[in-house]
PDB file of C-alpha atoms in Angstrom:
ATOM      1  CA  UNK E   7      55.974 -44.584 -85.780  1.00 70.00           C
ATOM      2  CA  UNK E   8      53.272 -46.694 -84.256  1.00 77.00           C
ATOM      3  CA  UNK E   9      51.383 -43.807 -83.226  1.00 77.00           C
ATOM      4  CA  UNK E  10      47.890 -44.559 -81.150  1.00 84.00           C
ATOM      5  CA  UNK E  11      45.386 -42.206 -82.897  1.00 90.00           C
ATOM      6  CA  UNK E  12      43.192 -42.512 -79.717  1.00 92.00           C
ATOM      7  CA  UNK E  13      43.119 -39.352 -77.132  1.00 92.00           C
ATOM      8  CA  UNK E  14      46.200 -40.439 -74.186  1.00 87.00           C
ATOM      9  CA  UNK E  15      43.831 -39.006 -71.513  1.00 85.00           C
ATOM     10  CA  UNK E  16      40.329 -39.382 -72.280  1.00 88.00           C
ATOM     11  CA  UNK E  17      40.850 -42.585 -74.161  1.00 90.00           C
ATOM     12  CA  UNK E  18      37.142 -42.232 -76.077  1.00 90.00           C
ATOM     13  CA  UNK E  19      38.200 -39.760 -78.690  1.00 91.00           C
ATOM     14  CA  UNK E  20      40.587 -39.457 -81.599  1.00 92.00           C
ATOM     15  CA  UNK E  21      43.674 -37.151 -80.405  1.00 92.00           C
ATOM     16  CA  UNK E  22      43.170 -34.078 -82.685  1.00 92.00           C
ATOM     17  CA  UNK E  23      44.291 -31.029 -82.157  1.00 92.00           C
ATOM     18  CA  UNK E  24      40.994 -29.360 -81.554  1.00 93.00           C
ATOM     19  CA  UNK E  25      40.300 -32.934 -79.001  1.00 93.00           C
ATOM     20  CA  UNK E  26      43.426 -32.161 -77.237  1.00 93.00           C
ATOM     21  CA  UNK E  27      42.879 -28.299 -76.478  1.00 93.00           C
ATOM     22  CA  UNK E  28      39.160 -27.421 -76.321  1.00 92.00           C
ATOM     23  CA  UNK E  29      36.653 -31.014 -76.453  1.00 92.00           C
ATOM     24  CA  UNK E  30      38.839 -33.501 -74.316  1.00 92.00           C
ATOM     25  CA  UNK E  31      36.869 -33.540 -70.953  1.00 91.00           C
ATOM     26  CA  UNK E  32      40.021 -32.466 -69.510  1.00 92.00           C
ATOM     27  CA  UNK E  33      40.440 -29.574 -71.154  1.00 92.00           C
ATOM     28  CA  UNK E  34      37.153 -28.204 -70.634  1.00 91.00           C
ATOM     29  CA  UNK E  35      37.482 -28.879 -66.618  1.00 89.00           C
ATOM     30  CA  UNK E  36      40.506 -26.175 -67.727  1.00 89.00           C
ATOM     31  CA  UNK E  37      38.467 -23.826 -69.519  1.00 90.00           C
ATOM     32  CA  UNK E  38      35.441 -24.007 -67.429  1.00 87.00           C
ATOM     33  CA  UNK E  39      38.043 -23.570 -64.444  1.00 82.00           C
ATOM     34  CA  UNK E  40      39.322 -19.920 -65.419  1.00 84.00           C
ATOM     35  CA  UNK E  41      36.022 -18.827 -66.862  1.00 82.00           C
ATOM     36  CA  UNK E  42      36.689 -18.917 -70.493  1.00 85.00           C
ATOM     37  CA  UNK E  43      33.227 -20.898 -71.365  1.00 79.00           C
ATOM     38  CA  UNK E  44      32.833 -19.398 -74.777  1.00 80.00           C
ATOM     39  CA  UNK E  45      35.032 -22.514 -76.003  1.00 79.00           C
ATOM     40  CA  UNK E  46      33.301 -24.870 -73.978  1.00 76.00           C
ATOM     41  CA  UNK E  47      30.256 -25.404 -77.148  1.00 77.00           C
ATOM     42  CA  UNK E  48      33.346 -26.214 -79.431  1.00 83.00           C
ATOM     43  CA  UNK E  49      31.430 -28.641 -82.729  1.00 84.00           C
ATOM     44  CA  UNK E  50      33.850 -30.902 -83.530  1.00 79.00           C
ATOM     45  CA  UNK E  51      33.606 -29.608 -87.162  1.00 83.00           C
ATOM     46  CA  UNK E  52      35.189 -26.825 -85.941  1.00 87.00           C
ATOM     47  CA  UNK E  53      38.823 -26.200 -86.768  1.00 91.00           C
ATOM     48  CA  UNK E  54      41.155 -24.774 -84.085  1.00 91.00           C
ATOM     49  CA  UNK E  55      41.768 -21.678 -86.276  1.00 92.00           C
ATOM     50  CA  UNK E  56      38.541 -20.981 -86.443  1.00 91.00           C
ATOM     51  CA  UNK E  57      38.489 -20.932 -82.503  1.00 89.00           C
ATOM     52  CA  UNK E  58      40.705 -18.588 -82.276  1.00 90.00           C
ATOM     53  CA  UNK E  59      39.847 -16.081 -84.606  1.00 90.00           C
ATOM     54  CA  UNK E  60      36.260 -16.169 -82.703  1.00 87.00           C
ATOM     55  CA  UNK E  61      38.208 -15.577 -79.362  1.00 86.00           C
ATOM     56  CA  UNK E  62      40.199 -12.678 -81.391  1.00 87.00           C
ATOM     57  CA  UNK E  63      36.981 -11.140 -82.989  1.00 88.00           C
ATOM     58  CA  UNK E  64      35.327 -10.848 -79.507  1.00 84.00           C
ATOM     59  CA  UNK E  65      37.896 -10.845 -76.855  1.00 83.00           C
ATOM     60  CA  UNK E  66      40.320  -8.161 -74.293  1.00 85.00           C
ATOM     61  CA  UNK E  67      43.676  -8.450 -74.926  1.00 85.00           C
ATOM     62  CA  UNK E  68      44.329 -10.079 -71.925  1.00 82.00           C
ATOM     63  CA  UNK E  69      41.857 -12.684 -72.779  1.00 84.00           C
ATOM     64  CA  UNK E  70      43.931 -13.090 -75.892  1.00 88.00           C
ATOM     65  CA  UNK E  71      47.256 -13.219 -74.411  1.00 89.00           C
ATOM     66  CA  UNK E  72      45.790 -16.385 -71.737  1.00 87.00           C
ATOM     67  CA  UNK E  73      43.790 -18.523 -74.312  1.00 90.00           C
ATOM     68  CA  UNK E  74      47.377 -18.918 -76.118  1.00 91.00           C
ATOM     69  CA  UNK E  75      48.917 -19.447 -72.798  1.00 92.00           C
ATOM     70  CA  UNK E  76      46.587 -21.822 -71.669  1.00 92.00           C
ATOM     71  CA  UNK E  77      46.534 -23.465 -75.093  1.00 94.00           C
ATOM     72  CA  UNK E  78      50.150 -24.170 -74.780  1.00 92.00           C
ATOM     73  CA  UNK E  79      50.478 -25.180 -71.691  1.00 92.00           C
ATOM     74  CA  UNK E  80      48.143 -27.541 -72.289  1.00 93.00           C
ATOM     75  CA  UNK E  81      49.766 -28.910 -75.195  1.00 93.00           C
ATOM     76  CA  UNK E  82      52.735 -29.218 -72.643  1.00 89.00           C
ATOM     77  CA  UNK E  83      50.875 -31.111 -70.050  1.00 89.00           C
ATOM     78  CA  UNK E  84      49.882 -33.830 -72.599  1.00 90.00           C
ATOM     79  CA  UNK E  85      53.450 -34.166 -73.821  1.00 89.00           C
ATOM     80  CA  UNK E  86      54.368 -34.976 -70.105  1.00 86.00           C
ATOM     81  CA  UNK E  87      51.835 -37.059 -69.766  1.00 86.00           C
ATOM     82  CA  UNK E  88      52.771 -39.538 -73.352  1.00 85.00           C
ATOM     83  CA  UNK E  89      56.514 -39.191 -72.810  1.00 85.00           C
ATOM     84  CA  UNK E  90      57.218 -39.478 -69.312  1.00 82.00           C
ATOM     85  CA  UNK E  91      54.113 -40.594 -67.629  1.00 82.00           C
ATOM     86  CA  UNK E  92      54.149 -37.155 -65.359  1.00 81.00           C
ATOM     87  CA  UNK E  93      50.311 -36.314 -63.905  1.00 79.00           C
ATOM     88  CA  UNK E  94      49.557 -32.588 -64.054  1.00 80.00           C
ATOM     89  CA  UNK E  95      46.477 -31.205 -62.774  1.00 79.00           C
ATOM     90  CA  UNK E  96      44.108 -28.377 -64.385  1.00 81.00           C
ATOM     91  CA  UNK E  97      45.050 -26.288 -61.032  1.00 77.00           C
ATOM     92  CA  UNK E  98      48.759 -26.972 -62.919  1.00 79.00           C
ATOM     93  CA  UNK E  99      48.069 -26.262 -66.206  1.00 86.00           C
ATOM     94  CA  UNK E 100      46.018 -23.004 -65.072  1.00 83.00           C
ATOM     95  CA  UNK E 101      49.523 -22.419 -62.426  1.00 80.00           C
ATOM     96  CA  UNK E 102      52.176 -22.666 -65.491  1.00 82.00           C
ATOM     97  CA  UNK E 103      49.872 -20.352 -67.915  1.00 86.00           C
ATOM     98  CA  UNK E 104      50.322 -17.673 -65.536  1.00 81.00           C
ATOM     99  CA  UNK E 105      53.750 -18.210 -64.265  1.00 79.00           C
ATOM    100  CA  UNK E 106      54.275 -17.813 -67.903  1.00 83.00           C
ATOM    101  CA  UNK E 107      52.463 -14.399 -68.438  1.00 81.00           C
ATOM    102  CA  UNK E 108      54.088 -13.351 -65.034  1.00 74.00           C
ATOM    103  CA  UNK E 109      57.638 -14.481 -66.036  1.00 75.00           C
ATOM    104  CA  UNK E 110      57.121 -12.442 -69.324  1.00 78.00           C
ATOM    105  CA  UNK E 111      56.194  -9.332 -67.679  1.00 72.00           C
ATOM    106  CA  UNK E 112      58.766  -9.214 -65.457  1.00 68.00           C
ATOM    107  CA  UNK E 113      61.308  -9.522 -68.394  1.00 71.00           C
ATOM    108  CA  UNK E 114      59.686  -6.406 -69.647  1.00 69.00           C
ATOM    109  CA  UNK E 115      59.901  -4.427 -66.422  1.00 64.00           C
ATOM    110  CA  UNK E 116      63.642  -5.204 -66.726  1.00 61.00           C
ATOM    111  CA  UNK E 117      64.292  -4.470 -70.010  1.00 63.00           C
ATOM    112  CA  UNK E 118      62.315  -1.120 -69.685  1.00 62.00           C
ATOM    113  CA  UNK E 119      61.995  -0.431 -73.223  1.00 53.00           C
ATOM    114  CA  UNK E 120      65.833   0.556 -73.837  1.00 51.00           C
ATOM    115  CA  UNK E 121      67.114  -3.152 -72.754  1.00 49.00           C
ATOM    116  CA  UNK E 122      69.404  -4.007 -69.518  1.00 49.00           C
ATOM    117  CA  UNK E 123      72.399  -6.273 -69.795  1.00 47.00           C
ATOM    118  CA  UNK E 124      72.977  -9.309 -67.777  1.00 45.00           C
ATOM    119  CA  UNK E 125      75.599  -7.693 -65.130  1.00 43.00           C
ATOM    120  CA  UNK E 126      72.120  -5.717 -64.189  1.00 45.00           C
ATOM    121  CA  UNK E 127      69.441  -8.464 -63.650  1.00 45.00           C
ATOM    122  CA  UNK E 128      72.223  -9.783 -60.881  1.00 45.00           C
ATOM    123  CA  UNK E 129      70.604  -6.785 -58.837  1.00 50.00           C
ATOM    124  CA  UNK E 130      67.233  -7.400 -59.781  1.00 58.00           C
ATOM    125  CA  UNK E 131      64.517  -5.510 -58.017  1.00 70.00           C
ATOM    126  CA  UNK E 132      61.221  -5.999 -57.257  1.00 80.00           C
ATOM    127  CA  UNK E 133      58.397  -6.461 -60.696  1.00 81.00           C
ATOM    128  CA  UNK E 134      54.685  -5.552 -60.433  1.00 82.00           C
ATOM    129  CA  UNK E 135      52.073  -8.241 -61.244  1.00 84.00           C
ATOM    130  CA  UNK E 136      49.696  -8.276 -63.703  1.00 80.00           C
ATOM    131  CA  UNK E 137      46.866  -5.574 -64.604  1.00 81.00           C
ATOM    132  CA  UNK E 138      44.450  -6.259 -61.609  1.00 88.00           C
ATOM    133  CA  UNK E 139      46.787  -8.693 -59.762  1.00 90.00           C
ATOM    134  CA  UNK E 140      48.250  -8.392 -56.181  1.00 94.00           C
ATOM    135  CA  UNK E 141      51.700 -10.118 -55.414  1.00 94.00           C
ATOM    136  CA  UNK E 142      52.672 -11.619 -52.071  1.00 95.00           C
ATOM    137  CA  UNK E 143      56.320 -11.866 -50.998  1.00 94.00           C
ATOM    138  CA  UNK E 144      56.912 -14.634 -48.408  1.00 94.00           C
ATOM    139  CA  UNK E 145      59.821 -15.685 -46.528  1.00 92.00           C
ATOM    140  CA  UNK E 146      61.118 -17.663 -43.373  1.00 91.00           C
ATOM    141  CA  UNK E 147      64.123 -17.019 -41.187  1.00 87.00           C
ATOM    142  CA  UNK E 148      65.226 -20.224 -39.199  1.00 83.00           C
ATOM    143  CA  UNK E 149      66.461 -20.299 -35.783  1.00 70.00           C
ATOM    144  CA  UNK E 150      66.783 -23.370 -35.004  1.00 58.00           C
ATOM    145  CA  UNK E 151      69.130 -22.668 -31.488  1.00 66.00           C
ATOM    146  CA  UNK E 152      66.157 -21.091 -30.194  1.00 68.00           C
ATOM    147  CA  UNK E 153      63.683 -23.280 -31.464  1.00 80.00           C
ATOM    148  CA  UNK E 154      61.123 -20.892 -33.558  1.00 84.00           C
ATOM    149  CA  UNK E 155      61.057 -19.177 -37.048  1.00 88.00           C
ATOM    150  CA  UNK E 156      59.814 -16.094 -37.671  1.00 88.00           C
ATOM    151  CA  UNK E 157      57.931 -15.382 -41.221  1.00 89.00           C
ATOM    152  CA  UNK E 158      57.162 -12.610 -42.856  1.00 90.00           C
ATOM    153  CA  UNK E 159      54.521 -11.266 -45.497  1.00 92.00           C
ATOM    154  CA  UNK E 160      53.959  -8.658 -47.649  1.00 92.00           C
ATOM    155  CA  UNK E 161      51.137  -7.613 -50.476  1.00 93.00           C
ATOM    156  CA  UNK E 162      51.163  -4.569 -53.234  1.00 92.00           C
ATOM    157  CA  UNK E 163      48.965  -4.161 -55.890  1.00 92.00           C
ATOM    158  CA  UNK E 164      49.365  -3.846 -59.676  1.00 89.00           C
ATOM    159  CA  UNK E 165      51.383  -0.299 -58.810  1.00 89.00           C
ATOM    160  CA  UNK E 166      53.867  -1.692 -56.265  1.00 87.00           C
ATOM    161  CA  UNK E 167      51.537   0.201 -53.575  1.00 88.00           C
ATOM    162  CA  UNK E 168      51.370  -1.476 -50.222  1.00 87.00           C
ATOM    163  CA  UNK E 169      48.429  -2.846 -49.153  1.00 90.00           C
ATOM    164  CA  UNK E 170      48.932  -5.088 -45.887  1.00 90.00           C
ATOM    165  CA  UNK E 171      52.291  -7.227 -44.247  1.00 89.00           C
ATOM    166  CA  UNK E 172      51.805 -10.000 -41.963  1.00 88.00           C
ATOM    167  CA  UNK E 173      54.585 -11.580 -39.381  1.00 86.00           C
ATOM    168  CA  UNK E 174      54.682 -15.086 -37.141  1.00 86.00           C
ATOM    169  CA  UNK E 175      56.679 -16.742 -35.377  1.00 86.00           C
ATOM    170  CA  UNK E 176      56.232 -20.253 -34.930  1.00 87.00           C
ATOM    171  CA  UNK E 177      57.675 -22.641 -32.198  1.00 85.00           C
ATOM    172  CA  UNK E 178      60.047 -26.093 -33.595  1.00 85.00           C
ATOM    173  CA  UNK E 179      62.933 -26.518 -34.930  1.00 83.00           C
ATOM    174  CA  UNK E 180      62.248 -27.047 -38.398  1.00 87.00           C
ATOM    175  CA  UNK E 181      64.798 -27.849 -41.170  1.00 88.00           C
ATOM    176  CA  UNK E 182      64.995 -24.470 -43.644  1.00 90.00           C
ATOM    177  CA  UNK E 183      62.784 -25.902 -46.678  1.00 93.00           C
ATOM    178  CA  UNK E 184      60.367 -26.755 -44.152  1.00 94.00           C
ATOM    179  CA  UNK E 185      60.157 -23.013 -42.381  1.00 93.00           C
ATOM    180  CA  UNK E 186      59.962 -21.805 -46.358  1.00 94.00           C
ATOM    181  CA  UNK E 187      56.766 -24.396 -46.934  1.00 96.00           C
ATOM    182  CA  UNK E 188      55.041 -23.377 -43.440  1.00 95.00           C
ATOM    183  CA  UNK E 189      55.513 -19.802 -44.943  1.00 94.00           C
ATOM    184  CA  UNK E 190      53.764 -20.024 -48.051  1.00 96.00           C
ATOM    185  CA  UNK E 191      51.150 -22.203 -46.083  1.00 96.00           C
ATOM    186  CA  UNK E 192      50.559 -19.155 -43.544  1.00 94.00           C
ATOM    187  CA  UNK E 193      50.624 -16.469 -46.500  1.00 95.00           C
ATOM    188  CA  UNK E 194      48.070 -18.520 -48.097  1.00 97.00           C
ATOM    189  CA  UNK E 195      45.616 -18.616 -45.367  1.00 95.00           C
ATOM    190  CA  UNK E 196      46.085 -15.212 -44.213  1.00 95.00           C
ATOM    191  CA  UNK E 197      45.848 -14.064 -47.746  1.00 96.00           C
ATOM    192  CA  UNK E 198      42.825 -16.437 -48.176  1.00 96.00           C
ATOM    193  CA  UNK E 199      40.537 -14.319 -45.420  1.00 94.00           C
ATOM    194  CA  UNK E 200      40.352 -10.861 -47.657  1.00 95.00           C
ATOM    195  CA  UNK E 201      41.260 -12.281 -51.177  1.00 96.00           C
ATOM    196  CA  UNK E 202      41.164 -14.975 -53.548  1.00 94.00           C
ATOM    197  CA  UNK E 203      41.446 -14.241 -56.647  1.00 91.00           C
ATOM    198  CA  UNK E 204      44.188 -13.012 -59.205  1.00 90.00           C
ATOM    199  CA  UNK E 205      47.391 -13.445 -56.512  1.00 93.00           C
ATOM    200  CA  UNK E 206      50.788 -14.089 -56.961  1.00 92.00           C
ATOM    201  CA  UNK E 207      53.007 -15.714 -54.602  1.00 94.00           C
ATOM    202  CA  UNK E 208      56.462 -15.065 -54.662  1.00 93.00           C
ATOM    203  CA  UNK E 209      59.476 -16.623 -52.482  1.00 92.00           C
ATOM    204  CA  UNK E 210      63.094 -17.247 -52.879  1.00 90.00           C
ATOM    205  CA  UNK E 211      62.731 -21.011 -52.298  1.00 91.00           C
ATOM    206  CA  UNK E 212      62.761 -22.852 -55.590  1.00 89.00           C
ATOM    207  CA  UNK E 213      62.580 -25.920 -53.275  1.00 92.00           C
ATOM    208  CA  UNK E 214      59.402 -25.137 -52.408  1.00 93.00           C
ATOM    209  CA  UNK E 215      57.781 -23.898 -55.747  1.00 89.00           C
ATOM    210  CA  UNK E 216      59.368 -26.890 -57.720  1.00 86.00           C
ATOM    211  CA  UNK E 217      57.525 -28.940 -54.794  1.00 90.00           C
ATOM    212  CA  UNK E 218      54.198 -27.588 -55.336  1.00 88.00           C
ATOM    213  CA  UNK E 219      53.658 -28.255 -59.107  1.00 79.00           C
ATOM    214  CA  UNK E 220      55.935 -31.879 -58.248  1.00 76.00           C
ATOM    215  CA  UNK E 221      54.497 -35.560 -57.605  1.00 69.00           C
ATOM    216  CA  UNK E 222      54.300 -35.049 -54.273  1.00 72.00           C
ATOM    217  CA  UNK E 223      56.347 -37.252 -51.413  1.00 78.00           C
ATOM    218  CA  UNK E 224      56.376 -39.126 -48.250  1.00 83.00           C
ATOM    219  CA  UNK E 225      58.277 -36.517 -46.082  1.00 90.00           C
ATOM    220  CA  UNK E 226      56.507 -33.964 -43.280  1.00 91.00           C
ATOM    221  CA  UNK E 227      57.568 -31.585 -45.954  1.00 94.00           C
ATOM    222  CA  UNK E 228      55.606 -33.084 -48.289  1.00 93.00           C
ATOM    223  CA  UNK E 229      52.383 -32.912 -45.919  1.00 95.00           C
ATOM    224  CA  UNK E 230      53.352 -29.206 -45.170  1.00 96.00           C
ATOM    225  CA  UNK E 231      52.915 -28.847 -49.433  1.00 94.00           C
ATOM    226  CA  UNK E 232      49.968 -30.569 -49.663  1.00 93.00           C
ATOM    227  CA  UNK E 233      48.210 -29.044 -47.563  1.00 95.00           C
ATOM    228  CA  UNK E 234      49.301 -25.183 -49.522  1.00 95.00           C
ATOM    229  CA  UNK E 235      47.625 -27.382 -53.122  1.00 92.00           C
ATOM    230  CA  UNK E 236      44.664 -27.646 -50.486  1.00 93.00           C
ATOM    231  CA  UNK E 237      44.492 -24.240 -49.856  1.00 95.00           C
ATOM    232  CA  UNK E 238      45.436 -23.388 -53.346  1.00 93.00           C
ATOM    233  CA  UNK E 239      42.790 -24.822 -54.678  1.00 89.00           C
ATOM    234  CA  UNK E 240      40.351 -22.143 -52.860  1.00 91.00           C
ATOM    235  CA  UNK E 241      41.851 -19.446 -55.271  1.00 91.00           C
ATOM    236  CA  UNK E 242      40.127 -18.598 -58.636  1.00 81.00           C
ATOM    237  CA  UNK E 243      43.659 -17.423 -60.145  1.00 82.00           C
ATOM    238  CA  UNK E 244      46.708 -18.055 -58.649  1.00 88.00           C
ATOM    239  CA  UNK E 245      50.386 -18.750 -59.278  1.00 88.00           C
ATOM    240  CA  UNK E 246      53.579 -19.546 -57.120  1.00 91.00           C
ATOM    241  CA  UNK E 247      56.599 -18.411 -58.645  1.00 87.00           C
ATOM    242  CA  UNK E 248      60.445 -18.293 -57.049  1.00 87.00           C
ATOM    243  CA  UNK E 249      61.786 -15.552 -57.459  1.00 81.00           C
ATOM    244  CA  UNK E 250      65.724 -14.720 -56.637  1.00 72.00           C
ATOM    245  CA  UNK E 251      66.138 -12.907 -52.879  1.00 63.00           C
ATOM    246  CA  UNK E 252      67.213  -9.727 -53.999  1.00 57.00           C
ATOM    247  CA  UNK E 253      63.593  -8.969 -55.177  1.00 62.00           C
ATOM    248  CA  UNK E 254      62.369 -10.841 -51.821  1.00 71.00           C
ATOM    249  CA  UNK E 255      63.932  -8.248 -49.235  1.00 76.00           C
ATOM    250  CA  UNK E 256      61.152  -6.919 -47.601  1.00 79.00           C
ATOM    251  CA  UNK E 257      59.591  -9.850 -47.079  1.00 82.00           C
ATOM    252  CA  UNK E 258      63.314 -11.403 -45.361  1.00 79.00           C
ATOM    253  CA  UNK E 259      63.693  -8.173 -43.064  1.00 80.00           C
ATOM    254  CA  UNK E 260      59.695  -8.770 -41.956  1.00 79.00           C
ATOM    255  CA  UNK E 261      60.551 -12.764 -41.384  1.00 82.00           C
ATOM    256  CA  UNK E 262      63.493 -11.542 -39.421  1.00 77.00           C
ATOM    257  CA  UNK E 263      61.656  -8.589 -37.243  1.00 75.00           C
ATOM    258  CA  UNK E 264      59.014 -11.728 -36.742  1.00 71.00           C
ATOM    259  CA  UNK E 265      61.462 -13.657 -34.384  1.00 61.00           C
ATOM    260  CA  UNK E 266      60.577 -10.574 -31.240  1.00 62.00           C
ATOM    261  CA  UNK E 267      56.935 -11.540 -31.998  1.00 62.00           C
ATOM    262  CA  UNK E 268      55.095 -13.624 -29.504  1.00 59.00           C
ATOM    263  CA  UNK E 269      51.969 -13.266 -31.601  1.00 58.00           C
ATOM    264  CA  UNK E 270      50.711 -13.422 -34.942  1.00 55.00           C
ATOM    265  CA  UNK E 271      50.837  -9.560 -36.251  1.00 58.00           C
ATOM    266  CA  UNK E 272      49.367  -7.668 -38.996  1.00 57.00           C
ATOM    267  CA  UNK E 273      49.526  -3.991 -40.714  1.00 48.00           C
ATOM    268  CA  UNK E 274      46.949  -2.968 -42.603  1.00 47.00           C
ATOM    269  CA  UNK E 275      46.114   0.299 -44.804  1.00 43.00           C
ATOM    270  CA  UNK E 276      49.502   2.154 -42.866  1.00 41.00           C
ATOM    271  CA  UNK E 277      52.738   0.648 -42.509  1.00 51.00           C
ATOM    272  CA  UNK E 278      55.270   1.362 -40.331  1.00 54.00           C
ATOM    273  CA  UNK E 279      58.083   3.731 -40.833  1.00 57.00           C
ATOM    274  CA  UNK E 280      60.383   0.741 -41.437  1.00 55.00           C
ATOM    275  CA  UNK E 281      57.963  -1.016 -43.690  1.00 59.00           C
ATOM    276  CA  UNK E 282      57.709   2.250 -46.282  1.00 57.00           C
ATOM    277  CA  UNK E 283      61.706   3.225 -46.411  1.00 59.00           C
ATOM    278  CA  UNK E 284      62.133  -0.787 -48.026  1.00 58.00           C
ATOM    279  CA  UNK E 285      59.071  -0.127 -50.133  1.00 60.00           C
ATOM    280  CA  UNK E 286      60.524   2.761 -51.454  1.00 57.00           C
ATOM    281  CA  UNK E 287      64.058   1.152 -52.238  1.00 56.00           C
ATOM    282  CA  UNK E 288      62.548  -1.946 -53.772  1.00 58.00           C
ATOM    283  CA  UNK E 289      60.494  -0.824 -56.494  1.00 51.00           C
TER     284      UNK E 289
END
């Protein structure tokens, strides 16, 4: 093969592997992105191996477990970019590193040590985050006869413990993936006011998850998921991740009890009666 030896990105620098994931300029926008400096002074005599066993020697576990996530997705991201021309930001690269470690956890929670079979992940339930992480559930419940949708919201911590839920209902007649995109832009900016760091945000629409790590479009949908990057991008750590319904309920019964709303509503430290008995069944 006719190989170009010259870095596809950068374009100054010979494409080795230690160029590609710790001296290219964009990888260090990366690493200086989720804090992990200490492989920002990278010499170029410096072998890759030798990176990582300085990261092992001196490093959590967790920090472990995300420099070889973040190493590989970055690997990925070039690929996309020499083989099919495909853009992919450091907010994306950061994004699919930790839908990653989230997607792997939550194949642990369901094997639970003693392995499930597949008949039993049809009724999945509910998966913590990460150590230290919160997870928001988000949904939207169209009605488009009356012209509103109501939305719904809900965050636990790292221990499936509530901490707050948040319902709208918003006038229009929108078409369903745009009520699911105008709820993960409310969740984000009502999340946004107490926290922004180390969040998950789970929904049931694939539509709209595929959308926000996409190319982007011409559509008001389109607007509706630029605008959540926009937001995104004021959170440290943060992945969207789809996630099938049956793990979404709470948040779906909260989208639906949003339609009698005629204001934006929020519970906070206590829930309501209603709010604890689906807790309860969906961890």
């Amino acid at each position: 093969m006719n190989a170009n030896p010259i870095c596809s990105w950068c374009h100054r620098h010979a494409e080795t592997p230690l160029h590609v994931l710790f001296t290219c300029s964009f990888a260090q926008e990366l690493w200086d992105r989720v804090g992990m400096q200490e492989v920002l002074g990278v010499e170029d005599t410096t072998t890759v191996l030798q990176v990582f066993q300085q990261m092992f020697n001196s490093s959590s576990r967790s920090k472990k477990v995300m420099l070889g996530l973040f190493c590989w997705s970055l690997w990925w991201r070039r690929n996309s970019w020499v083989w099919d021309r495909k853009i992919v930001s450091a907010f994306g690269v950061q994004s699919m590193a930790l839908g990653l470690l989230q997607e792997w956890q939550s194949s642990q929670e369901e094997l639970g040590g003693g392995g499930r079979n597949r008949a039993s992940s049809a009724n999945r339930q509910w998966c913590k985050p990460p150590e230290g992480w919160i997870k928001v559930n988000i949904d939207a419940a169209c009605h488009a006869q009356q012209g509103y949708i109501g939305i719904g919201s809900v965050a636990r911590d790292e221990n499936g413990q509530f901490l707050r839920a948040s319902g709208r209902r918003i006038q229009g007649r929108w078409k369903p993936r745009e009520a699911e995109a105008l709820g993960l832009k409310e969740a984000l900016l009502w999340v946004r006011e107490w926290r922004t760091s180390k969040c998950v945000f789970e929904m049931d629409a694939k539509t709209v998850v595929d959308a926000i790590y996409g190319d982007g479009g011409n559509s008001y949908f389109h607007t509706i998921i630029e605008d959540c990057v926009d937001i995104l991008h004021h959170f440290h750590e943060v992945v969207v991740v789809f996630e099938r319904r049956s793990a979404n309920k709470v948040a779906h019964v909260l989208a639906q009890t949003a339609y009698s709303m005629t204001d934006h509503m929020e519970w906070i430290d206590i829930a309501p009666d209603f709010i604890c008995n689906l807790l309860s069944d969906d961890v």
